[in-house]
Amino acid sequence: MEVKNLRVNGQRLKFTLEMMAKIGATAGGGVHRLALSDEDKQARGLFLEWLKEIDLVVTVDEMGNIFGKRDGKRPNLPTVLTGSHIDSQPQGGRFDGILGVMGALEVLRTIHENHIETERPVMIVNWTNEEGTRFPPAMVGSGVWAGKLDRDWVYDQADIQGKKLGGELERIGYKGQQPARKWPVHAYYELHIEQGPILEKEGKRVGVPKGILGLNWYDVYIEGKANQVGPTPMEGRNDALCTAAEMILKVNELPMRMGGNMVATVGEIHNFPNSRNIIPGRVHFTVDIRSWDDDLCLRAWEELKKDFGRISEKWGCPVKLVETWRIEHAPFDEKLVKRVGETAKYLGFSTHFMVSGAGHDASYVNQVAPTAMIFVPSIGGRSHVEVENTKGEDCEAGANVLLHCVLQSALER
Ligand SMILES: [Zn+2]
């Protein structure tokens, strides 16, 4: 078959996605498959079986990143890499991450069964702990591989029960031998659901992101004074939760105040001791600020710090601020972005140029190799929730765009 007429098998892709969705399936139709959990282990096992079925050479590195390699005519040329992540959010969806891995698998199956000879090796990857929900921060597998995060520091990150990432990697049997270190990559493509409402609203099939927003994570710790709610008068209270409430609204108002393209969110809050008859004595919450403009994010944080200082003083509740994690905005490789758009058009799909508001492994890979992503619509723009959904034909469309982008890069001499 002529290469330009190749298409993925949409039914098979749908079936593999369904098989994966059974691992960690939730009652609400979603998936709970946290990084390095038993479910993650089970999904990795199935993934490995599928890689071996199509004769890929499998390696697992010391971060548990799984690679499957299919050689080209010139095995020494830099590889074409494609994939995403198998782990999910708690009570998350059936498409986030896994579509990019199963889409890449479908691409390799198609290349394999049609005996296509590429010039360059093609590799599939599953990056460890993209979500960062059990072990913050996010995208550590690709981050260490790209040389942007320290391996031992990542090993030392603990989940809420105090279990370390390194230990859990060993427990599930995925602490590999190979160093997690980048090698020359000719092109990296990641297929992903949009996780937002734009494609659906625009009525477009394939999203072509020019890059990923800069992302800034902070942790806020407020110290109040716990006391019995009945006998303690309103006056003079040091209520840590009220302090937090005022601060949280400031975060929400931030994008409006700063102008420019920005989103700011408090998504996690812990109130102690969390009892209806005790004045909150301690609160911890997170702040997430994103924009294409890295400086705007930093200026926004400076503004926020001033607000937090004022609010903290007003309530007599000292506040501690921790700058947890920061990744600058990631403009993708122009040539590859153009290729994604043109390939989608050639295949007859409508396209929409956009930016990615969500972080992806592509952020880190982009720092060391030419990178692009392919987005497909999320129904209702919903993601990181059980109702997350993408039409079968859209998954297939995305996989076909991925197939032809990978082939074009892999056929380059
Ligand atoms: Zn994802």
Tab-separated table of C-alpha atoms and ligand atoms in Angstrom:
chain	number	residue	atom	x	y	z
A	1	MET	CA	0.000	0.000	0.000
A	2	GLU	CA	1.161	3.503	-0.783
A	3	VAL	CA	2.180	5.307	2.341
A	4	LYS	CA	-0.115	8.260	1.721
A	5	ASN	CA	-3.153	5.969	1.650
A	6	LEU	CA	-2.400	4.339	4.999
A	7	ARG	CA	-5.006	4.734	7.722
A	8	VAL	CA	-5.178	3.504	11.293
A	9	ASN	CA	-7.777	0.941	12.354
A	10	GLY	CA	-10.339	3.035	14.239
A	11	GLN	CA	-12.180	0.012	15.610
A	12	ARG	CA	-9.009	-1.459	17.022
A	13	LEU	CA	-8.088	1.873	18.603
A	14	LYS	CA	-11.531	2.053	20.196
A	15	PHE	CA	-11.152	-1.496	21.512
A	16	THR	CA	-7.692	-0.866	23.021
A	17	LEU	CA	-8.980	2.285	24.698
A	18	GLU	CA	-11.872	0.274	26.135
A	19	MET	CA	-9.513	-2.432	27.425
A	20	MET	CA	-7.442	0.204	29.174
A	21	ALA	CA	-10.529	1.938	30.587
A	22	LYS	CA	-11.341	-1.282	32.454
A	23	ILE	CA	-8.174	-0.922	34.514
A	24	GLY	CA	-9.106	1.321	37.411
A	25	ALA	CA	-12.667	1.759	36.088
A	26	THR	CA	-14.924	3.795	38.403
A	27	ALA	CA	-18.652	3.440	38.970
A	28	GLY	CA	-19.230	6.809	37.313
A	29	GLY	CA	-17.706	5.685	34.011
A	30	GLY	CA	-14.262	7.162	34.594
A	31	VAL	CA	-10.848	5.844	35.537
A	32	HIS	CA	-8.869	5.959	38.781
A	33	ARG	CA	-5.338	4.953	37.843
A	34	LEU	CA	-2.899	6.929	39.946
A	35	ALA	CA	0.804	6.889	39.135
A	36	LEU	CA	2.650	3.790	40.417
A	37	SER	CA	-0.512	2.282	41.918
A	38	ASP	CA	-1.521	-1.351	41.356
A	39	GLU	CA	-3.768	-0.142	38.528
A	40	ASP	CA	-0.865	1.675	36.882
A	41	LYS	CA	1.162	-1.543	37.177
A	42	GLN	CA	-1.611	-3.586	35.573
A	43	ALA	CA	-2.025	-1.118	32.696
A	44	ARG	CA	1.743	-1.079	32.122
A	45	GLY	CA	1.732	-4.879	31.964
A	46	LEU	CA	-0.931	-4.908	29.273
A	47	PHE	CA	0.861	-2.132	27.385
A	48	LEU	CA	4.105	-4.180	27.409
A	49	GLU	CA	2.285	-7.220	26.005
A	50	TRP	CA	0.964	-5.117	23.165
A	51	LEU	CA	4.411	-3.683	22.453
A	52	LYS	CA	5.900	-7.163	22.230
A	53	GLU	CA	3.130	-8.352	19.894
A	54	ILE	CA	4.459	-5.988	17.242
A	55	ASP	CA	8.108	-6.862	17.871
A	56	LEU	CA	9.145	-3.570	19.442
A	57	VAL	CA	12.372	-3.521	21.432
A	58	VAL	CA	11.244	-2.542	24.916
A	59	THR	CA	13.261	-0.669	27.514
A	60	VAL	CA	12.286	0.686	30.915
A	61	ASP	CA	14.423	3.451	32.345
A	62	GLU	CA	15.147	4.261	35.985
A	63	MET	CA	12.130	6.597	36.081
A	64	GLY	CA	9.859	3.800	34.879
A	65	ASN	CA	9.393	5.460	31.491
A	66	ILE	CA	8.586	2.681	29.011
A	67	PHE	CA	9.939	2.860	25.461
A	68	GLY	CA	9.213	0.566	22.509
A	69	LYS	CA	11.484	0.927	19.512
A	70	ARG	CA	11.039	-0.063	15.873
A	71	ASP	CA	14.215	0.337	13.899
A	72	GLY	CA	14.523	2.208	10.631
A	73	LYS	CA	16.871	1.662	7.707
A	74	ARG	CA	19.351	3.954	9.437
A	75	PRO	CA	19.288	2.976	13.086
A	76	ASN	CA	21.833	5.632	14.026
A	77	LEU	CA	19.707	8.578	12.977
A	78	PRO	CA	17.846	10.457	15.743
A	79	THR	CA	14.519	8.772	16.514
A	80	VAL	CA	10.959	9.886	16.021
A	81	LEU	CA	9.250	9.668	19.411
A	82	THR	CA	5.533	9.626	20.196
A	83	GLY	CA	3.435	8.877	23.265
A	84	SER	CA	1.907	10.335	26.416
A	85	HIS	CA	0.945	8.920	29.836
A	86	ILE	CA	-1.033	6.005	31.263
A	87	ASP	CA	-1.636	7.445	34.743
A	88	SER	CA	-4.849	9.350	35.518
A	89	GLN	CA	-6.295	11.864	37.928
A	90	PRO	CA	-8.273	10.536	40.907
A	91	GLN	CA	-11.754	9.702	39.548
A	92	GLY	CA	-10.444	10.942	36.223
A	93	GLY	CA	-11.390	10.292	32.635
A	94	ARG	CA	-10.868	7.520	30.070
A	95	PHE	CA	-8.982	9.606	27.497
A	96	ASP	CA	-6.536	11.968	29.186
A	97	GLY	CA	-3.048	10.659	28.458
A	98	ILE	CA	-4.063	7.176	27.486
A	99	LEU	CA	-5.299	8.355	24.063
A	100	GLY	CA	-1.786	9.575	23.262
A	101	VAL	CA	-0.256	6.232	24.226
A	102	MET	CA	-2.896	4.029	22.572
A	103	GLY	CA	-2.968	6.359	19.542
A	104	ALA	CA	0.799	5.938	19.218
A	105	LEU	CA	0.389	2.171	19.614
A	106	GLU	CA	-2.214	2.170	16.841
A	107	VAL	CA	0.226	4.119	14.651
A	108	LEU	CA	2.985	1.566	15.280
A	109	ARG	CA	0.601	-1.337	14.689
A	110	THR	CA	-0.382	0.215	11.359
A	111	ILE	CA	3.248	0.737	10.344
A	112	HIS	CA	4.096	-2.796	11.457
A	113	GLU	CA	1.307	-4.658	9.672
A	114	ASN	CA	1.937	-2.748	6.459
A	115	HIS	CA	5.671	-3.521	6.627
A	116	ILE	CA	6.574	0.130	6.167
A	117	GLU	CA	10.293	0.723	6.109
A	118	THR	CA	11.174	4.061	7.649
A	119	GLU	CA	14.527	5.780	7.459
A	120	ARG	CA	14.615	6.575	11.158
A	121	PRO	CA	13.717	4.514	14.189
A	122	VAL	CA	10.211	5.167	15.563
A	123	MET	CA	9.664	4.937	19.314
A	124	ILE	CA	6.599	4.888	21.495
A	125	VAL	CA	6.748	6.128	25.083
A	126	ASN	CA	4.697	6.014	28.260
A	127	TRP	CA	5.979	8.737	30.606
A	128	THR	CA	5.775	8.060	34.351
A	129	ASN	CA	3.610	10.226	36.626
A	130	GLU	CA	2.431	12.913	34.261
A	131	GLU	CA	-0.474	13.931	36.473
A	132	GLY	CA	1.499	14.727	39.621
A	133	THR	CA	-1.640	14.175	41.639
A	134	ARG	CA	-0.326	11.370	43.858
A	135	PHE	CA	3.286	12.568	43.767
A	136	PRO	CA	3.637	16.280	42.964
A	137	PRO	CA	4.899	17.834	40.832
A	138	ALA	CA	3.577	16.769	37.429
A	139	MET	CA	5.423	15.413	34.372
A	140	VAL	CA	8.377	14.077	36.340
A	141	GLY	CA	9.140	11.139	34.002
A	142	SER	CA	9.684	13.401	31.028
A	143	GLY	CA	11.208	16.075	33.267
A	144	VAL	CA	14.014	13.818	34.517
A	145	TRP	CA	14.511	12.332	31.035
A	146	ALA	CA	14.905	15.838	29.610
A	147	GLY	CA	17.441	16.704	32.311
A	148	LYS	CA	15.203	19.384	33.819
A	149	LEU	CA	14.403	17.643	37.122
A	150	ASP	CA	16.762	15.836	39.470
A	151	ARG	CA	16.126	12.098	39.619
A	152	ASP	CA	16.852	11.645	43.320
A	153	TRP	CA	14.752	14.630	44.288
A	154	VAL	CA	11.856	13.105	42.329
A	155	TYR	CA	12.431	9.673	43.947
A	156	ASP	CA	12.101	11.400	47.304
A	157	GLN	CA	8.652	12.906	46.668
A	158	ALA	CA	6.036	11.316	48.908
A	159	ASP	CA	2.318	10.670	48.531
A	160	ILE	CA	-0.209	11.541	51.219
A	161	GLN	CA	0.565	8.276	53.055
A	162	GLY	CA	4.259	9.058	53.085
A	163	LYS	CA	5.188	6.509	50.407
A	164	LYS	CA	8.076	7.685	48.270
A	165	LEU	CA	7.942	7.724	44.494
A	166	GLY	CA	11.222	5.823	44.217
A	167	GLY	CA	9.990	3.096	46.545
A	168	GLU	CA	6.692	2.716	44.716
A	169	LEU	CA	8.521	2.509	41.396
A	170	GLU	CA	10.462	-0.411	42.829
A	171	ARG	CA	7.394	-2.009	44.401
A	172	ILE	CA	5.503	-2.226	41.110
A	173	GLY	CA	8.649	-3.486	39.355
A	174	TYR	CA	9.255	-0.567	37.039
A	175	LYS	CA	12.499	0.906	38.331
A	176	GLY	CA	14.470	0.058	35.204
A	177	GLN	CA	18.190	-0.136	34.608
A	178	GLN	CA	18.608	2.307	31.781
A	179	PRO	CA	19.511	5.873	32.817
A	180	ALA	CA	16.613	8.305	32.375
A	181	ARG	CA	18.564	10.559	30.086
A	182	LYS	CA	17.599	12.186	26.830
A	183	TRP	CA	19.036	11.066	23.520
A	184	PRO	CA	18.824	12.787	20.131
A	185	VAL	CA	15.170	12.963	19.067
A	186	HIS	CA	14.320	14.101	15.557
A	187	ALA	CA	10.669	14.857	16.347
A	188	TYR	CA	8.262	14.289	19.249
A	189	TYR	CA	4.513	14.165	18.656
A	190	GLU	CA	1.894	13.853	21.381
A	191	LEU	CA	-1.756	13.210	20.629
A	192	HIS	CA	-4.045	14.402	23.429
A	193	ILE	CA	-7.613	15.392	24.124
A	194	GLU	CA	-8.080	19.149	24.204
A	195	GLN	CA	-9.450	19.187	27.790
A	196	GLY	CA	-11.231	22.447	27.036
A	197	PRO	CA	-14.288	23.666	25.099
A	198	ILE	CA	-12.722	25.498	22.164
A	199	LEU	CA	-12.695	22.872	19.393
A	200	GLU	CA	-16.278	21.922	20.114
A	201	LYS	CA	-17.339	25.568	20.155
A	202	GLU	CA	-15.539	26.284	16.886
A	203	GLY	CA	-16.883	23.085	15.345
A	204	LYS	CA	-13.368	21.941	14.419
A	205	ARG	CA	-11.988	18.417	14.347
A	206	VAL	CA	-8.273	18.806	15.028
A	207	GLY	CA	-6.571	21.313	17.299
A	208	VAL	CA	-3.084	22.509	16.410
A	209	PRO	CA	-1.481	24.008	19.516
A	210	LYS	CA	1.374	26.438	18.930
A	211	GLY	CA	2.603	25.626	22.428
A	212	ILE	CA	1.760	25.267	26.109
A	213	LEU	CA	1.059	28.019	28.619
A	214	GLY	CA	3.629	28.755	31.306
A	215	LEU	CA	2.614	27.152	34.570
A	216	ASN	CA	3.282	28.284	38.140
A	217	TRP	CA	2.403	26.356	41.284
A	218	TYR	CA	2.414	27.814	44.799
A	219	ASP	CA	1.475	26.519	48.238
A	220	VAL	CA	-0.041	28.754	50.877
A	221	TYR	CA	0.004	27.887	54.604
A	222	ILE	CA	-2.051	29.993	57.017
A	223	GLU	CA	-1.692	29.818	60.764
A	224	GLY	CA	-4.776	30.841	62.796
A	225	LYS	CA	-5.890	30.135	66.332
A	226	ALA	CA	-8.241	27.209	66.909
A	227	ASN	CA	-10.884	27.641	69.576
A	228	GLN	CA	-14.400	26.614	70.629
A	229	VAL	CA	-16.888	28.353	68.312
A	230	GLY	CA	-19.606	29.040	70.915
A	231	PRO	CA	-17.852	30.844	73.738
A	232	THR	CA	-15.374	32.736	71.478
A	233	PRO	CA	-16.722	36.166	70.438
A	234	MET	CA	-16.503	37.154	66.768
A	235	GLU	CA	-14.219	40.010	67.606
A	236	GLY	CA	-10.538	39.174	67.769
A	237	ARG	CA	-10.765	35.761	66.159
A	238	ASN	CA	-7.828	34.499	64.104
A	239	ASP	CA	-9.822	32.413	61.662
A	240	ALA	CA	-7.489	30.735	59.180
A	241	LEU	CA	-10.333	29.699	56.877
A	242	CYS	CA	-11.786	33.210	56.577
A	243	THR	CA	-8.271	34.434	55.792
A	244	ALA	CA	-8.027	31.774	53.090
A	245	ALA	CA	-11.458	32.675	51.721
A	246	GLU	CA	-10.432	36.282	51.094
A	247	MET	CA	-7.170	35.174	49.540
A	248	ILE	CA	-8.865	32.671	47.240
A	249	LEU	CA	-11.138	35.351	45.811
A	250	LYS	CA	-8.060	37.481	45.116
A	251	VAL	CA	-6.639	34.588	43.101
A	252	ASN	CA	-9.845	34.337	41.124
A	253	GLU	CA	-9.840	38.085	40.359
A	254	LEU	CA	-6.190	38.091	39.345
A	255	PRO	CA	-6.553	37.439	35.575
A	256	MET	CA	-9.139	40.198	35.249
A	257	ARG	CA	-6.857	42.592	37.104
A	258	MET	CA	-3.672	41.700	35.259
A	259	GLY	CA	-5.178	41.707	31.786
A	260	GLY	CA	-3.585	39.547	29.111
A	261	ASN	CA	-4.289	35.894	28.643
A	262	MET	CA	-4.204	34.312	32.075
A	263	VAL	CA	-6.014	31.805	34.267
A	264	ALA	CA	-5.590	31.477	38.033
A	265	THR	CA	-7.075	28.782	40.237
A	266	VAL	CA	-7.198	27.480	43.793
A	267	GLY	CA	-8.036	23.801	43.369
A	268	GLU	CA	-6.972	22.188	46.612
A	269	ILE	CA	-7.669	23.236	50.191
A	270	HIS	CA	-7.089	21.580	53.556
A	271	ASN	CA	-8.777	22.995	56.600
A	272	PHE	CA	-7.673	21.922	60.088
A	273	PRO	CA	-9.046	20.490	62.231
A	274	ASN	CA	-12.108	20.699	59.932
A	275	SER	CA	-14.719	20.510	62.633
A	276	ARG	CA	-17.993	22.403	62.733
A	277	ASN	CA	-17.448	23.541	66.306
A	278	ILE	CA	-13.809	24.601	66.121
A	279	ILE	CA	-12.580	27.880	64.645
A	280	PRO	CA	-10.211	26.823	61.831
A	281	GLY	CA	-6.676	26.920	63.203
A	282	ARG	CA	-4.736	26.089	60.096
A	283	VAL	CA	-5.341	26.108	56.333
A	284	HIS	CA	-3.253	24.990	53.390
A	285	PHE	CA	-4.277	25.737	49.808
A	286	THR	CA	-2.677	25.660	46.379
A	287	VAL	CA	-2.447	28.355	43.709
A	288	ASP	CA	-2.052	27.660	39.992
A	289	ILE	CA	-1.319	30.562	37.622
A	290	ARG	CA	-0.964	30.059	33.858
A	291	SER	CA	-0.282	32.299	30.900
A	292	TRP	CA	1.595	32.378	27.607
A	293	ASP	CA	3.381	35.407	29.097
A	294	ASP	CA	5.845	34.192	31.766
A	295	ASP	CA	6.586	37.730	33.017
A	296	LEU	CA	2.907	38.460	33.466
A	297	CYS	CA	2.664	35.371	35.705
A	298	LEU	CA	5.552	36.566	37.841
A	299	ARG	CA	4.109	40.077	38.131
A	300	ALA	CA	0.749	38.558	39.058
A	301	TRP	CA	2.341	36.555	41.848
A	302	GLU	CA	4.031	39.697	43.189
A	303	GLU	CA	0.637	41.440	43.281
A	304	LEU	CA	-0.910	38.455	44.966
A	305	LYS	CA	1.810	38.362	47.628
A	306	LYS	CA	0.980	41.985	48.547
A	307	ASP	CA	-2.716	41.113	48.839
A	308	PHE	CA	-1.973	38.031	50.900
A	309	GLY	CA	0.195	40.120	53.229
A	310	ARG	CA	-2.616	42.618	53.792
A	311	ILE	CA	-5.243	39.926	54.370
A	312	SER	CA	-2.961	37.992	56.697
A	313	GLU	CA	-2.397	41.118	58.787
A	314	LYS	CA	-6.092	41.961	58.907
A	315	TRP	CA	-6.942	38.542	60.365
A	316	GLY	CA	-3.850	38.221	62.526
A	317	CYS	CA	-3.015	34.945	60.805
A	318	PRO	CA	0.608	34.580	59.668
A	319	VAL	CA	1.014	33.181	56.168
A	320	LYS	CA	3.827	31.128	54.657
A	321	LEU	CA	4.194	31.067	50.853
A	322	VAL	CA	6.092	28.359	48.990
A	323	GLU	CA	6.957	28.562	45.302
A	324	THR	CA	6.502	24.899	44.476
A	325	TRP	CA	7.025	24.505	40.774
A	326	ARG	CA	7.362	26.573	37.662
A	327	ILE	CA	7.646	25.747	33.998
A	328	GLU	CA	7.960	28.455	31.370
A	329	HIS	CA	5.638	28.648	28.399
A	330	ALA	CA	6.614	26.210	25.674
A	331	PRO	CA	6.401	27.388	22.073
A	332	PHE	CA	6.488	24.259	19.913
A	333	ASP	CA	8.657	23.682	16.854
A	334	GLU	CA	7.222	25.824	14.049
A	335	LYS	CA	7.945	23.317	11.316
A	336	LEU	CA	6.245	20.464	13.174
A	337	VAL	CA	3.259	22.610	14.161
A	338	LYS	CA	2.819	23.522	10.509
A	339	ARG	CA	3.081	19.873	9.597
A	340	VAL	CA	0.324	18.902	12.033
A	341	GLY	CA	-1.984	21.537	10.512
A	342	GLU	CA	-1.214	20.604	6.922
A	343	THR	CA	-1.489	16.880	7.570
A	344	ALA	CA	-4.882	17.302	9.207
A	345	LYS	CA	-6.072	19.344	6.240
A	346	TYR	CA	-4.705	16.806	3.772
A	347	LEU	CA	-6.677	14.102	5.595
A	348	GLY	CA	-9.821	16.211	5.231
A	349	PHE	CA	-10.187	17.421	8.811
A	350	SER	CA	-11.006	20.970	9.833
A	351	THR	CA	-8.321	22.544	12.008
A	352	HIS	CA	-8.010	25.219	14.640
A	353	PHE	CA	-4.778	26.885	15.768
A	354	MET	CA	-4.679	27.419	19.519
A	355	VAL	CA	-2.577	27.172	22.699
A	356	SER	CA	-2.667	24.429	25.283
A	357	GLY	CA	-3.811	25.551	28.710
A	358	ALA	CA	-2.949	22.181	30.217
A	359	GLY	CA	0.600	21.054	30.922
A	360	HIS	CA	1.838	17.961	29.093
A	361	ASP	CA	4.977	15.845	28.864
A	362	ALA	CA	5.467	17.718	25.592
A	363	SER	CA	6.466	20.750	27.730
A	364	TYR	CA	9.645	19.059	28.922
A	365	VAL	CA	10.382	17.192	25.699
A	366	ASN	CA	9.986	20.489	23.847
A	367	GLN	CA	12.948	21.855	25.810
A	368	VAL	CA	15.285	19.283	24.274
A	369	ALA	CA	13.724	18.197	20.954
A	370	PRO	CA	11.463	19.535	18.174
A	371	THR	CA	7.937	18.951	19.460
A	372	ALA	CA	4.304	19.333	18.422
A	373	MET	CA	0.928	18.162	19.685
A	374	ILE	CA	-2.357	17.107	18.105
A	375	PHE	CA	-5.616	17.872	19.914
A	376	VAL	CA	-9.033	16.313	19.441
A	377	PRO	CA	-12.283	17.701	20.893
A	378	SER	CA	-13.428	17.014	24.439
A	379	ILE	CA	-17.206	16.672	24.633
A	380	GLY	CA	-18.557	19.581	26.671
A	381	GLY	CA	-14.959	20.661	27.251
A	382	ARG	CA	-14.854	18.420	30.329
A	383	SER	CA	-11.678	16.722	31.545
A	384	HIS	CA	-10.081	15.331	34.732
A	385	VAL	CA	-13.599	14.100	35.587
A	386	GLU	CA	-15.430	10.823	35.050
A	387	VAL	CA	-17.623	12.181	32.252
A	388	GLU	CA	-14.569	13.115	30.181
A	389	ASN	CA	-15.352	11.902	26.668
A	390	THR	CA	-14.198	12.138	23.068
A	391	LYS	CA	-16.006	10.687	20.048
A	392	GLY	CA	-14.533	7.519	18.552
A	393	GLU	CA	-14.244	9.112	15.122
A	394	ASP	CA	-12.343	12.045	16.623
A	395	CYS	CA	-9.870	9.709	18.346
A	396	GLU	CA	-9.419	7.976	14.997
A	397	ALA	CA	-8.941	11.313	13.195
A	398	GLY	CA	-6.263	12.328	15.708
A	399	ALA	CA	-4.499	8.982	15.341
A	400	ASN	CA	-4.482	9.348	11.555
A	401	VAL	CA	-2.928	12.801	11.837
A	402	LEU	CA	-0.374	11.318	14.233
A	403	LEU	CA	0.327	8.438	11.825
A	404	HIS	CA	1.105	10.741	8.938
A	405	CYS	CA	3.129	13.203	10.991
A	406	VAL	CA	5.221	10.353	12.410
A	407	LEU	CA	5.677	8.848	8.950
A	408	GLN	CA	6.764	12.134	7.408
A	409	SER	CA	9.362	12.658	10.127
A	410	ALA	CA	10.491	9.027	10.077
A	411	LEU	CA	10.914	9.019	6.300
A	412	GLU	CA	13.160	12.092	6.434
A	413	ARG	CA	16.771	11.245	5.749
B	1	ZN	ZN	-2.694	14.314	30.055
